[in-house]
Amino acid sequence: MSLDENQQPLLQEEEERAYDSDEKVLVIGIDSDAESSGTVLPPFSWKKLWLFTGPGFLMSIAFLDPGNLEGDLQAGAIAGYSLLWLLLWATAMGLLVQLLSARLGVATGRHLAELCREEYPTWARMILWIMAELALIGADIQEVIGSAIAIKILSNGVVPLWAGVTITACDCFIFLFLENYGVRKLEAVFAVLIGVMAVTFGWMFADAKPSASELFLGILIPKLSSRTIQQAVGVVGCIIMPHNVFLHSALVQSREIDHNNKVQVQEAVRYYSIESTTALVISFVINLFVTTVFAQGFYGTELANSIGLVNAGQYLQDKYGGGFFPILYIWGIGLLAAGQSSTITGTYAGQFIMGGFLNMRLKKWLRALITRSCAIIPTIIVALIFDTSEDSLDVLNEWLNVLQSIQIPFALIPLLCLVSKERIMGTFKIGSILKVVSWLVAALVIVINGYLLLDFFFNEVTGVAFTTAVCTFTAAYAAFIIYLTSRGVTCSSWRGPPKQIEVE
């Protein structure tokens, strides 16, 4: 049935989209080659790669947030160089998941939250939405606390933790300000922040002068002992962030391509794969810098087990001294860049998650304010309670890690189910080999995080009532995972990528 001119604009307003058409970056039509709109994949173009560059670097921020940095420094201090190989393979597993997320977004023209809304019954998608929001809030609290710790370091303790949290709350307004200047300007700001992290942590790496031979042996030779198992689980567990899976599938919508054109979709998948791989290689190097600095300085010392995000800067200062520029402030600048960038991407992810699951067409400033408030209000309370207690902050961080670990299956399983469906992906569904590998990676990550959860609750749970509550929750949790895995996609409303509707 044809649409008249009055109906076309109405249909465009019915559903929430990650980006409006006037916000997208135009990348198709750069070349005058006939292949660009035909059936032959055009040759590689550095110019096109540059125009596709951006979403992968925003995605990579989640691999560099304060929670990951804390995992890095504790792995280095307690396990030395022995877990560098695991950091490498965990990053590779994270890359696979993010490539699948980007593939889903490019091939369908929808992001993961939108597809979950369309493909799952109301009760299931509401659970998925709540879980995604909880994961985002947990990650955001860690990121905001990390920023607040950095501000406290750089102010010589003048600005308390709660005040740093309040300052960080203004990030959502910075984000909205940057958004007004377009997607490319926003991506450039994140590139600068990643550059700051690379320079500061690279500077620390040079100051620490780690052993090159031990570094390469740590990357190439797998080692794992019962003494370092907890750090190993932490390294893998903090690599895959649930909200980041949703985020990446939405970020790739920022480029204007014809989702009905197989060649253009194939070309976009190719460039996004190159860009995302480059971004995560850079994030791996930065994480490697942090791990080796603390491995070189604190492995085998009495301080190793007591180092956390709060006191790491002072320990570095005591170990390596002031120098030309005190290492305490170098650490503070790098931590601030990590915290600020990750809190802004958290606001970004929150917008997509809320808009996708609920199909809410709210003004951007209002949605950003709602998303930010969900994390800032509990974070300020946490900061006021735990400001004077490093041990309490470490306990809080453990609980937040558990919270995010619980959510991982609710992002991974829907993603793998969706990218495996020909009805949704068309010719871009994943093949049998990639499907098996992806499910094995997902199972490994879920099992590892399950170990983390069991270990945590066995150590923390006391009392019959609490134990009963945990067992009941575990049973319901396992049942929902089985439901998602067995049924995958439960409705058939989705009919492929959207047709291009032109409004005269």
C-alpha positions as a Python dict, from the first residue, in 0.01 Angstrom:
ca = {
    (1, 'M'): (0, 0, 0),
    (2, 'S'): (142, 336, -101),
    (3, 'L'): (186, 624, 140),
    (4, 'D'): (69, 973, 61),
    (5, 'E'): (278, 1278, 145),
    (6, 'N'): (90, 1350, 466),
    (7, 'Q'): (140, 997, 602),
    (8, 'Q'): (515, 979, 538),
    (9, 'P'): (627, 1235, 798),
    (10, 'L'): (386, 1078, 1048),
    (11, 'L'): (549, 736, 1013),
    (12, 'Q'): (892, 886, 1062),
    (13, 'E'): (781, 1028, 1397),
    (14, 'E'): (622, 707, 1524),
    (15, 'E'): (945, 539, 1635),
    (16, 'E'): (1249, 659, 1817),
    (17, 'R'): (1574, 646, 1620),
    (18, 'A'): (1933, 662, 1743),
    (19, 'Y'): (2006, 954, 1511),
    (20, 'D'): (1787, 1181, 1304),
    (21, 'S'): (1874, 1198, 935),
    (22, 'D'): (2022, 1548, 968),
    (23, 'E'): (2259, 1427, 1242),
    (24, 'K'): (2420, 1149, 1039),
    (25, 'V'): (2756, 1167, 865),
    (26, 'L'): (2729, 1111, 490),
    (27, 'V'): (2985, 854, 375),
    (28, 'I'): (2831, 704, 61),
    (29, 'G'): (2881, 884, -266),
    (30, 'I'): (3239, 993, -199),
    (31, 'D'): (3364, 809, -503),
    (32, 'S'): (3230, 853, -850),
    (33, 'D'): (3283, 483, -915),
    (34, 'A'): (2983, 292, -1042),
    (35, 'E'): (3071, 14, -800),
    (36, 'S'): (2963, 225, -499),
    (37, 'S'): (2599, 169, -587),
    (38, 'G'): (2635, -152, -781),
    (39, 'T'): (2713, -509, -684),
    (40, 'V'): (3093, -491, -669),
    (41, 'L'): (3259, -397, -340),
    (42, 'P'): (3466, -80, -405),
    (43, 'P'): (3841, -89, -335),
    (44, 'F'): (3968, 12, 6),
    (45, 'S'): (3968, 388, 62),
    (46, 'W'): (4155, 567, 338),
    (47, 'K'): (3916, 859, 298),
    (48, 'K'): (3615, 638, 363),
    (49, 'L'): (3790, 472, 658),
    (50, 'W'): (3844, 817, 806),
    (51, 'L'): (3475, 903, 767),
    (52, 'F'): (3374, 576, 934),
    (53, 'T'): (3624, 633, 1217),
    (54, 'G'): (3466, 738, 1545),
    (55, 'P'): (3209, 490, 1678),
    (56, 'G'): (3473, 228, 1759),
    (57, 'F'): (3677, 474, 1965),
    (58, 'L'): (3369, 580, 2162),
    (59, 'M'): (3299, 210, 2219),
    (60, 'S'): (3659, 149, 2335),
    (61, 'I'): (3615, 393, 2625),
    (62, 'A'): (3437, 116, 2818),
    (63, 'F'): (3763, -85, 2802),
    (64, 'L'): (3945, 207, 2970),
    (65, 'D'): (3704, 314, 3242),
    (66, 'P'): (3813, 344, 3609),
    (67, 'G'): (3677, -4, 3686),
    (68, 'N'): (3907, -156, 3423),
    (69, 'L'): (4202, 51, 3547),
    (70, 'E'): (4146, -78, 3899),
    (71, 'G'): (4137, -434, 3766),
    (72, 'D'): (4461, -366, 3576),
    (73, 'L'): (4650, -226, 3873),
    (74, 'Q'): (4538, -505, 4106),
    (75, 'A'): (4627, -772, 3849),
    (76, 'G'): (4972, -617, 3808),
    (77, 'A'): (5039, -571, 4180),
    (78, 'I'): (4920, -919, 4284),
    (79, 'A'): (4995, -1134, 3976),
    (80, 'G'): (5286, -941, 3825),
    (81, 'Y'): (5328, -994, 3450),
    (82, 'S'): (5165, -1338, 3453),
    (83, 'L'): (4816, -1227, 3344),
    (84, 'L'): (4913, -1013, 3044),
    (85, 'W'): (4826, -1302, 2810),
    (86, 'L'): (4478, -1311, 2962),
    (87, 'L'): (4437, -936, 2913),
    (88, 'L'): (4522, -986, 2545),
    (89, 'W'): (4272, -1270, 2494),
    (90, 'A'): (4003, -1098, 2700),
    (91, 'T'): (4038, -793, 2476),
    (92, 'A'): (4009, -1020, 2171),
    (93, 'M'): (3688, -1172, 2312),
    (94, 'G'): (3555, -824, 2379),
    (95, 'L'): (3639, -725, 2021),
    (96, 'L'): (3442, -1021, 1884),
    (97, 'V'): (3134, -919, 2083),
    (98, 'Q'): (3162, -556, 1975),
    (99, 'L'): (3206, -651, 1609),
    (100, 'L'): (2886, -854, 1628),
    (101, 'S'): (2710, -557, 1787),
    (102, 'A'): (2828, -327, 1507),
    (103, 'R'): (2729, -584, 1245),
    (104, 'L'): (2378, -600, 1391),
    (105, 'G'): (2337, -224, 1380),
    (106, 'V'): (2470, -183, 1026),
    (107, 'A'): (2279, -474, 871),
    (108, 'T'): (1940, -394, 1026),
    (109, 'G'): (1941, -18, 1068),
    (110, 'R'): (1828, -78, 1428),
    (111, 'H'): (2026, -100, 1749),
    (112, 'L'): (2006, -380, 2002),
    (113, 'A'): (1759, -212, 2238),
    (114, 'E'): (1518, -138, 1952),
    (115, 'L'): (1535, -495, 1826),
    (116, 'C'): (1475, -635, 2174),
    (117, 'R'): (1167, -415, 2199),
    (118, 'E'): (1036, -548, 1867),
    (119, 'E'): (1132, -911, 1908),
    (120, 'Y'): (1052, -1003, 2269),
    (121, 'P'): (717, -1008, 2452),
    (122, 'T'): (646, -717, 2684),
    (123, 'W'): (737, -895, 3009),
    (124, 'A'): (1072, -1017, 2873),
    (125, 'R'): (1177, -687, 2719),
    (126, 'M'): (1088, -501, 3040),
    (127, 'I'): (1316, -733, 3235),
    (128, 'L'): (1589, -680, 2975),
    (129, 'W'): (1542, -302, 3000),
    (130, 'I'): (1561, -302, 3381),
    (131, 'M'): (1873, -519, 3371),
    (132, 'A'): (2037, -291, 3113),
    (133, 'E'): (1958, 14, 3325),
    (134, 'L'): (2097, -151, 3640),
    (135, 'A'): (2417, -243, 3456),
    (136, 'L'): (2449, 113, 3331),
    (137, 'I'): (2391, 262, 3677),
    (138, 'G'): (2649, 27, 3832),
    (139, 'A'): (2908, 116, 3570),
    (140, 'D'): (2826, 486, 3599),
    (141, 'I'): (2874, 488, 3976),
    (142, 'Q'): (3224, 340, 3933),
    (143, 'E'): (3308, 589, 3658),
    (144, 'V'): (3182, 889, 3854),
    (145, 'I'): (3367, 777, 4168),
    (146, 'G'): (3681, 738, 3954),
    (147, 'S'): (3645, 1095, 3825),
    (148, 'A'): (3585, 1222, 4178),
    (149, 'I'): (3900, 1044, 4304),
    (150, 'A'): (4100, 1205, 4021),
    (151, 'I'): (3963, 1551, 4105),
    (152, 'K'): (4052, 1496, 4470),
    (153, 'I'): (4409, 1400, 4369),
    (154, 'L'): (4456, 1697, 4137),
    (155, 'S'): (4319, 1940, 4398),
    (156, 'N'): (4555, 1805, 4666),
    (157, 'G'): (4258, 1682, 4865),
    (158, 'V'): (4084, 2021, 4875),
    (159, 'V'): (3783, 1891, 4680),
    (160, 'P'): (3618, 1605, 4874),
    (161, 'L'): (3476, 1300, 4704),
    (162, 'W'): (3113, 1417, 4718),
    (163, 'A'): (3205, 1751, 4560),
    (164, 'G'): (3393, 1571, 4283),
    (165, 'V'): (3082, 1366, 4216),
    (166, 'T'): (2877, 1685, 4191),
    (167, 'I'): (3126, 1835, 3945),
    (168, 'T'): (3116, 1518, 3737),
    (169, 'A'): (2736, 1542, 3729),
    (170, 'C'): (2778, 1836, 3492),
    (171, 'D'): (2912, 1594, 3229),
    (172, 'C'): (2566, 1547, 3086),
    (173, 'F'): (2550, 1916, 3002),
    (174, 'I'): (2896, 1904, 2845),
    (175, 'F'): (2773, 1609, 2643),
    (176, 'L'): (2464, 1799, 2524),
    (177, 'F'): (2679, 2101, 2438),
    (178, 'L'): (2914, 1886, 2229),
    (179, 'E'): (2624, 1707, 2061),
    (180, 'N'): (2499, 2039, 1923),
    (181, 'Y'): (2819, 2066, 1718),
    (182, 'G'): (2765, 1730, 1548),
    (183, 'V'): (2875, 1371, 1578),
    (184, 'R'): (3224, 1428, 1439),
    (185, 'K'): (3308, 1700, 1694),
    (186, 'L'): (3191, 1473, 1976),
    (187, 'E'): (3406, 1189, 1846),
    (188, 'A'): (3706, 1423, 1822),
    (189, 'V'): (3673, 1510, 2192),
    (190, 'F'): (3682, 1142, 2283),
    (191, 'A'): (3986, 1091, 2062),
    (192, 'V'): (4162, 1365, 2260),
    (193, 'L'): (4070, 1201, 2592),
    (194, 'I'): (4201, 865, 2472),
    (195, 'G'): (4518, 1045, 2362),
    (196, 'V'): (4553, 1194, 2711),
    (197, 'M'): (4526, 846, 2864),
    (198, 'A'): (4783, 707, 2619),
    (199, 'V'): (5030, 988, 2697),
    (200, 'T'): (4988, 984, 3078),
    (201, 'F'): (4994, 608, 3126),
    (202, 'G'): (5270, 579, 2865),
    (203, 'W'): (5469, 835, 3067),
    (204, 'M'): (5420, 623, 3379),
    (205, 'F'): (5531, 317, 3182),
    (206, 'A'): (5852, 495, 3081),
    (207, 'D'): (5916, 604, 3442),
    (208, 'A'): (5864, 252, 3576),
    (209, 'K'): (6105, 95, 3322),
    (210, 'P'): (5944, -253, 3325),
    (211, 'S'): (6134, -561, 3219),
    (212, 'A'): (6090, -612, 2843),
    (213, 'S'): (6160, -985, 2863),
    (214, 'E'): (5907, -1043, 3142),
    (215, 'L'): (5652, -831, 2955),
    (216, 'F'): (5676, -1036, 2636),
    (217, 'L'): (5682, -1366, 2826),
    (218, 'G'): (5371, -1253, 3015),
    (219, 'I'): (5190, -1185, 2686),
    (220, 'L'): (5301, -1501, 2506),
    (221, 'I'): (5303, -1770, 2779),
    (222, 'P'): (4976, -1850, 2961),
    (223, 'K'): (5018, -1879, 3339),
    (224, 'L'): (4751, -1919, 3603),
    (225, 'S'): (4772, -2020, 3967),
    (226, 'S'): (4525, -2055, 4252),
    (227, 'R'): (4675, -1741, 4408),
    (228, 'T'): (4589, -1525, 4107),
    (229, 'I'): (4256, -1678, 4005),
    (230, 'Q'): (4053, -1391, 4150),
    (231, 'Q'): (4252, -1132, 3954),
    (232, 'A'): (4220, -1347, 3641),
    (233, 'V'): (3843, -1354, 3677),
    (234, 'G'): (3845, -978, 3726),
    (235, 'V'): (4047, -921, 3409),
    (236, 'V'): (3795, -1114, 3198),
    (237, 'G'): (3488, -996, 3385),
    (238, 'C'): (3548, -625, 3342),
    (239, 'I'): (3622, -638, 2969),
    (240, 'I'): (3264, -698, 2846),
    (241, 'M'): (3033, -422, 2968),
    (242, 'P'): (2660, -487, 2907),
    (243, 'H'): (2575, -125, 2827),
    (244, 'N'): (2860, -111, 2577),
    (245, 'V'): (2704, -389, 2369),
    (246, 'F'): (2389, -178, 2336),
    (247, 'L'): (2592, 138, 2274),
    (248, 'H'): (2802, 14, 1982),
    (249, 'S'): (2503, -111, 1783),
    (250, 'A'): (2358, 241, 1811),
    (251, 'L'): (2679, 436, 1741),
    (252, 'V'): (2714, 280, 1395),
    (253, 'Q'): (2379, 439, 1303),
    (254, 'S'): (2558, 776, 1292),
    (255, 'R'): (2673, 710, 933),
    (256, 'E'): (2424, 752, 651),
    (257, 'I'): (2412, 441, 437),
    (258, 'D'): (2141, 259, 244),
    (259, 'H'): (2065, -47, 458),
    (260, 'N'): (1889, -207, 161),
    (261, 'N'): (2206, -192, -48),
    (262, 'K'): (2410, -505, 17),
    (263, 'V'): (2736, -350, -108),
    (264, 'Q'): (2704, -42, 110),
    (265, 'V'): (2628, -254, 417),
    (266, 'Q'): (2919, -486, 339),
    (267, 'E'): (3149, -188, 295),
    (268, 'A'): (3034, -33, 625),
    (269, 'V'): (3092, -363, 809),
    (270, 'R'): (3444, -378, 665),
    (271, 'Y'): (3539, -24, 770),
    (272, 'Y'): (3381, -55, 1114),
    (273, 'S'): (3571, -381, 1170),
    (274, 'I'): (3902, -214, 1088),
    (275, 'E'): (3822, 91, 1300),
    (276, 'S'): (3702, -109, 1603),
    (277, 'T'): (4005, -339, 1590),
    (278, 'T'): (4239, -37, 1583),
    (279, 'A'): (4058, 123, 1876),
    (280, 'L'): (4077, -190, 2091),
    (281, 'V'): (4445, -245, 2007),
    (282, 'I'): (4508, 104, 2145),
    (283, 'S'): (4296, 29, 2454),
    (284, 'F'): (4491, -295, 2506),
    (285, 'V'): (4821, -106, 2498),
    (286, 'I'): (4692, 148, 2753),
    (287, 'N'): (4568, -129, 2985),
    (288, 'L'): (4904, -302, 2939),
    (289, 'F'): (5082, 18, 3048),
    (290, 'V'): (4884, 31, 3372),
    (291, 'T'): (4926, -339, 3452),
    (292, 'T'): (5302, -340, 3394),
    (293, 'V'): (5363, -21, 3594),
    (294, 'F'): (5206, -177, 3903),
    (295, 'A'): (5364, -517, 3831),
    (296, 'Q'): (5709, -358, 3819),
    (297, 'G'): (5655, -145, 4126),
    (298, 'F'): (5452, -355, 4366),
    (299, 'Y'): (5451, -724, 4270),
    (300, 'G'): (5588, -931, 4559),
    (301, 'T'): (5570, -643, 4808),
    (302, 'E'): (5363, -617, 5126),
    (303, 'L'): (5160, -338, 4966),
    (304, 'A'): (5036, -550, 4673),
    (305, 'N'): (4713, -665, 4834),
    (306, 'S'): (4617, -322, 4967),
    (307, 'I'): (4635, -119, 4644),
    (308, 'G'): (4308, 17, 4508),
    (309, 'L'): (4191, 308, 4296),
    (310, 'V'): (4178, 544, 4595),
    (311, 'N'): (4537, 500, 4717),
    (312, 'A'): (4711, 397, 4392),
    (313, 'G'): (4830, 751, 4314),
    (314, 'Q'): (4996, 798, 4652),
    (315, 'Y'): (5161, 454, 4631),
    (316, 'L'): (5300, 546, 4289),
    (317, 'Q'): (5430, 875, 4428),
    (318, 'D'): (5602, 698, 4719),
    (319, 'K'): (5754, 437, 4485),
    (320, 'Y'): (5870, 649, 4192),
    (321, 'G'): (5902, 992, 4350),
    (322, 'G'): (5834, 1336, 4208),
    (323, 'G'): (6062, 1378, 3910),
    (324, 'F'): (6011, 1650, 3651),
    (325, 'F'): (5635, 1613, 3688),
    (326, 'P'): (5506, 1420, 3993),
    (327, 'I'): (5374, 1080, 3894),
    (328, 'L'): (5082, 1132, 4134),
    (329, 'Y'): (4945, 1407, 3907),
    (330, 'I'): (5022, 1211, 3591),
    (331, 'W'): (4808, 929, 3733),
    (332, 'G'): (4540, 1180, 3834),
    (333, 'I'): (4520, 1330, 3484),
    (334, 'G'): (4495, 988, 3321),
    (335, 'L'): (4231, 874, 3570),
    (336, 'L'): (4033, 1194, 3516),
    (337, 'A'): (4039, 1143, 3137),
    (338, 'A'): (3920, 784, 3186),
    (339, 'G'): (3645, 884, 3428),
    (340, 'Q'): (3518, 1182, 3231),
    (341, 'S'): (3511, 1003, 2897),
    (342, 'S'): (3337, 695, 3038),
    (343, 'T'): (3072, 895, 3223),
    (344, 'I'): (2984, 1084, 2906),
    (345, 'T'): (2959, 763, 2702),
    (346, 'G'): (2745, 625, 2986),
    (347, 'T'): (2503, 913, 2933),
    (348, 'Y'): (2509, 838, 2561),
    (349, 'A'): (2437, 468, 2618),
    (350, 'G'): (2157, 553, 2861),
    (351, 'Q'): (1981, 758, 2596),
    (352, 'F'): (1988, 473, 2346),
    (353, 'I'): (1881, 211, 2601),
    (354, 'M'): (1586, 415, 2728),
    (355, 'G'): (1478, 529, 2383),
    (356, 'G'): (1518, 186, 2230),
    (357, 'F'): (1335, -23, 2489),
    (358, 'L'): (1058, 227, 2566),
    (359, 'N'): (1030, 398, 2226),
    (360, 'M'): (1030, 733, 2405),
    (361, 'R'): (1068, 1047, 2198),
    (362, 'L'): (1193, 1280, 2469),
    (363, 'K'): (1403, 1590, 2417),
    (364, 'K'): (1773, 1505, 2437),
    (365, 'W'): (1842, 1729, 2736),
    (366, 'L'): (1556, 1571, 2932),
    (367, 'R'): (1663, 1215, 2854),
    (368, 'A'): (2026, 1297, 2940),
    (369, 'L'): (1913, 1452, 3269),
    (370, 'I'): (1705, 1145, 3358),
    (371, 'T'): (1990, 909, 3265),
    (372, 'R'): (2247, 1108, 3461),
    (373, 'S'): (2023, 1148, 3768),
    (374, 'C'): (1976, 769, 3793),
    (375, 'A'): (2350, 737, 3861),
    (376, 'I'): (2443, 1068, 4022),
    (377, 'I'): (2191, 1062, 4307),
    (378, 'P'): (2298, 719, 4445),
    (379, 'T'): (2663, 809, 4376),
    (380, 'I'): (2645, 1125, 4589),
    (381, 'I'): (2493, 920, 4871),
    (382, 'V'): (2771, 663, 4831),
    (383, 'A'): (3038, 935, 4829),
    (384, 'L'): (2905, 1094, 5148),
    (385, 'I'): (2896, 757, 5325),
    (386, 'F'): (3230, 619, 5204),
    (387, 'D'): (3438, 936, 5161),
    (388, 'T'): (3662, 862, 5456),
    (389, 'S'): (3690, 486, 5417),
    (390, 'E'): (3904, 327, 5145),
    (391, 'D'): (3805, -23, 5258),
    (392, 'S'): (3437, 63, 5225),
    (393, 'L'): (3493, 191, 4872),
    (394, 'D'): (3667, -135, 4782),
    (395, 'V'): (3369, -332, 4918),
    (396, 'L'): (3133, -109, 4720),
    (397, 'N'): (3338, -172, 4406),
    (398, 'E'): (3307, -548, 4459),
    (399, 'W'): (2928, -521, 4485),
    (400, 'L'): (2913, -307, 4171),
    (401, 'N'): (3124, -560, 3982),
    (402, 'V'): (2879, -830, 4090),
    (403, 'L'): (2586, -615, 3975),
    (404, 'Q'): (2735, -577, 3628),
    (405, 'S'): (2837, -942, 3608),
    (406, 'I'): (2476, -1042, 3665),
    (407, 'Q'): (2367, -837, 3363),
    (408, 'I'): (2614, -975, 3106),
    (409, 'P'): (2393, -1265, 2979),
    (410, 'F'): (2105, -1022, 2917),
    (411, 'A'): (2311, -834, 2661),
    (412, 'L'): (2513, -1120, 2512),
    (413, 'I'): (2238, -1377, 2461),
    (414, 'P'): (1993, -1147, 2278),
    (415, 'L'): (2281, -1019, 2062),
    (416, 'L'): (2389, -1369, 1956),
    (417, 'C'): (2032, -1480, 1893),
    (418, 'L'): (1961, -1178, 1675),
    (419, 'V'): (2278, -1188, 1463),
    (420, 'S'): (2214, -1558, 1394),
    (421, 'K'): (1867, -1502, 1243),
    (422, 'E'): (1840, -1476, 865),
    (423, 'R'): (1497, -1318, 903),
    (424, 'I'): (1662, -1026, 1080),
    (425, 'M'): (2012, -1011, 931),
    (426, 'G'): (1943, -1137, 580),
    (427, 'T'): (2265, -1241, 409),
    (428, 'F'): (2464, -1081, 691),
    (429, 'K'): (2373, -1339, 954),
    (430, 'I'): (2680, -1498, 1106),
    (431, 'G'): (2800, -1830, 964),
    (432, 'S'): (2813, -2161, 1147),
    (433, 'I'): (3179, -2138, 1252),
    (434, 'L'): (3150, -1781, 1380),
    (435, 'K'): (2826, -1873, 1554),
    (436, 'V'): (2992, -2162, 1740),
    (437, 'V'): (3292, -1947, 1836),
    (438, 'S'): (3066, -1663, 1953),
    (439, 'W'): (2853, -1890, 2171),
    (440, 'L'): (3166, -2050, 2318),
    (441, 'V'): (3304, -1705, 2405),
    (442, 'A'): (2970, -1604, 2556),
    (443, 'A'): (2952, -1927, 2756),
    (444, 'L'): (3308, -1877, 2881),
    (445, 'V'): (3237, -1520, 2990),
    (446, 'I'): (2911, -1620, 3159),
    (447, 'V'): (3079, -1911, 3341),
    (448, 'I'): (3368, -1691, 3456),
    (449, 'N'): (3128, -1428, 3587),
    (450, 'G'): (2920, -1704, 3744),
    (451, 'Y'): (3230, -1814, 3933),
    (452, 'L'): (3280, -1455, 4048),
    (453, 'L'): (2921, -1439, 4172),
    (454, 'L'): (2935, -1771, 4357),
    (455, 'D'): (3268, -1688, 4517),
    (456, 'F'): (3140, -1348, 4625),
    (457, 'F'): (2811, -1470, 4770),
    (458, 'F'): (2967, -1767, 4950),
    (459, 'N'): (3200, -1521, 5122),
    (460, 'E'): (2939, -1252, 5191),
    (461, 'V'): (2607, -1427, 5246),
    (462, 'T'): (2516, -1499, 5608),
    (463, 'G'): (2189, -1599, 5767),
    (464, 'V'): (1915, -1833, 5655),
    (465, 'A'): (1687, -1558, 5522),
    (466, 'F'): (1957, -1401, 5309),
    (467, 'T'): (2070, -1739, 5180),
    (468, 'T'): (1711, -1829, 5087),
    (469, 'A'): (1666, -1498, 4905),
    (470, 'V'): (1989, -1549, 4711),
    (471, 'C'): (1888, -1904, 4614),
    (472, 'T'): (1545, -1787, 4498),
    (473, 'F'): (1698, -1509, 4293),
    (474, 'T'): (1953, -1749, 4144),
    (475, 'A'): (1679, -1989, 4036),
    (476, 'A'): (1475, -1713, 3871),
    (477, 'Y'): (1791, -1572, 3712),
    (478, 'A'): (1890, -1911, 3567),
    (479, 'A'): (1535, -1970, 3440),
    (480, 'F'): (1535, -1641, 3249),
    (481, 'I'): (1874, -1717, 3094),
    (482, 'I'): (1744, -2057, 2983),
    (483, 'Y'): (1437, -1886, 2835),
    (484, 'L'): (1649, -1638, 2639),
    (485, 'T'): (1884, -1910, 2516),
    (486, 'S'): (1617, -2162, 2419),
    (487, 'R'): (1365, -1932, 2258),
    (488, 'G'): (1596, -1662, 2128),
    (489, 'V'): (1361, -1444, 1929),
    (490, 'T'): (1001, -1494, 2031),
    (491, 'C'): (798, -1287, 1789),
    (492, 'S'): (811, -1219, 1418),
    (493, 'S'): (723, -853, 1378),
    (494, 'W'): (1061, -759, 1235),
    (495, 'R'): (1078, -782, 856),
    (496, 'G'): (1428, -664, 783),
    (497, 'P'): (1596, -324, 752),
    (498, 'P'): (1375, -18, 711),
    (499, 'K'): (1287, 99, 365),
    (500, 'Q'): (1408, 444, 274),
    (501, 'I'): (1115, 686, 296),
    (502, 'E'): (1167, 1015, 121),
    (503, 'V'): (964, 1318, 216),
    (504, 'E'): (916, 1572, -56),
}
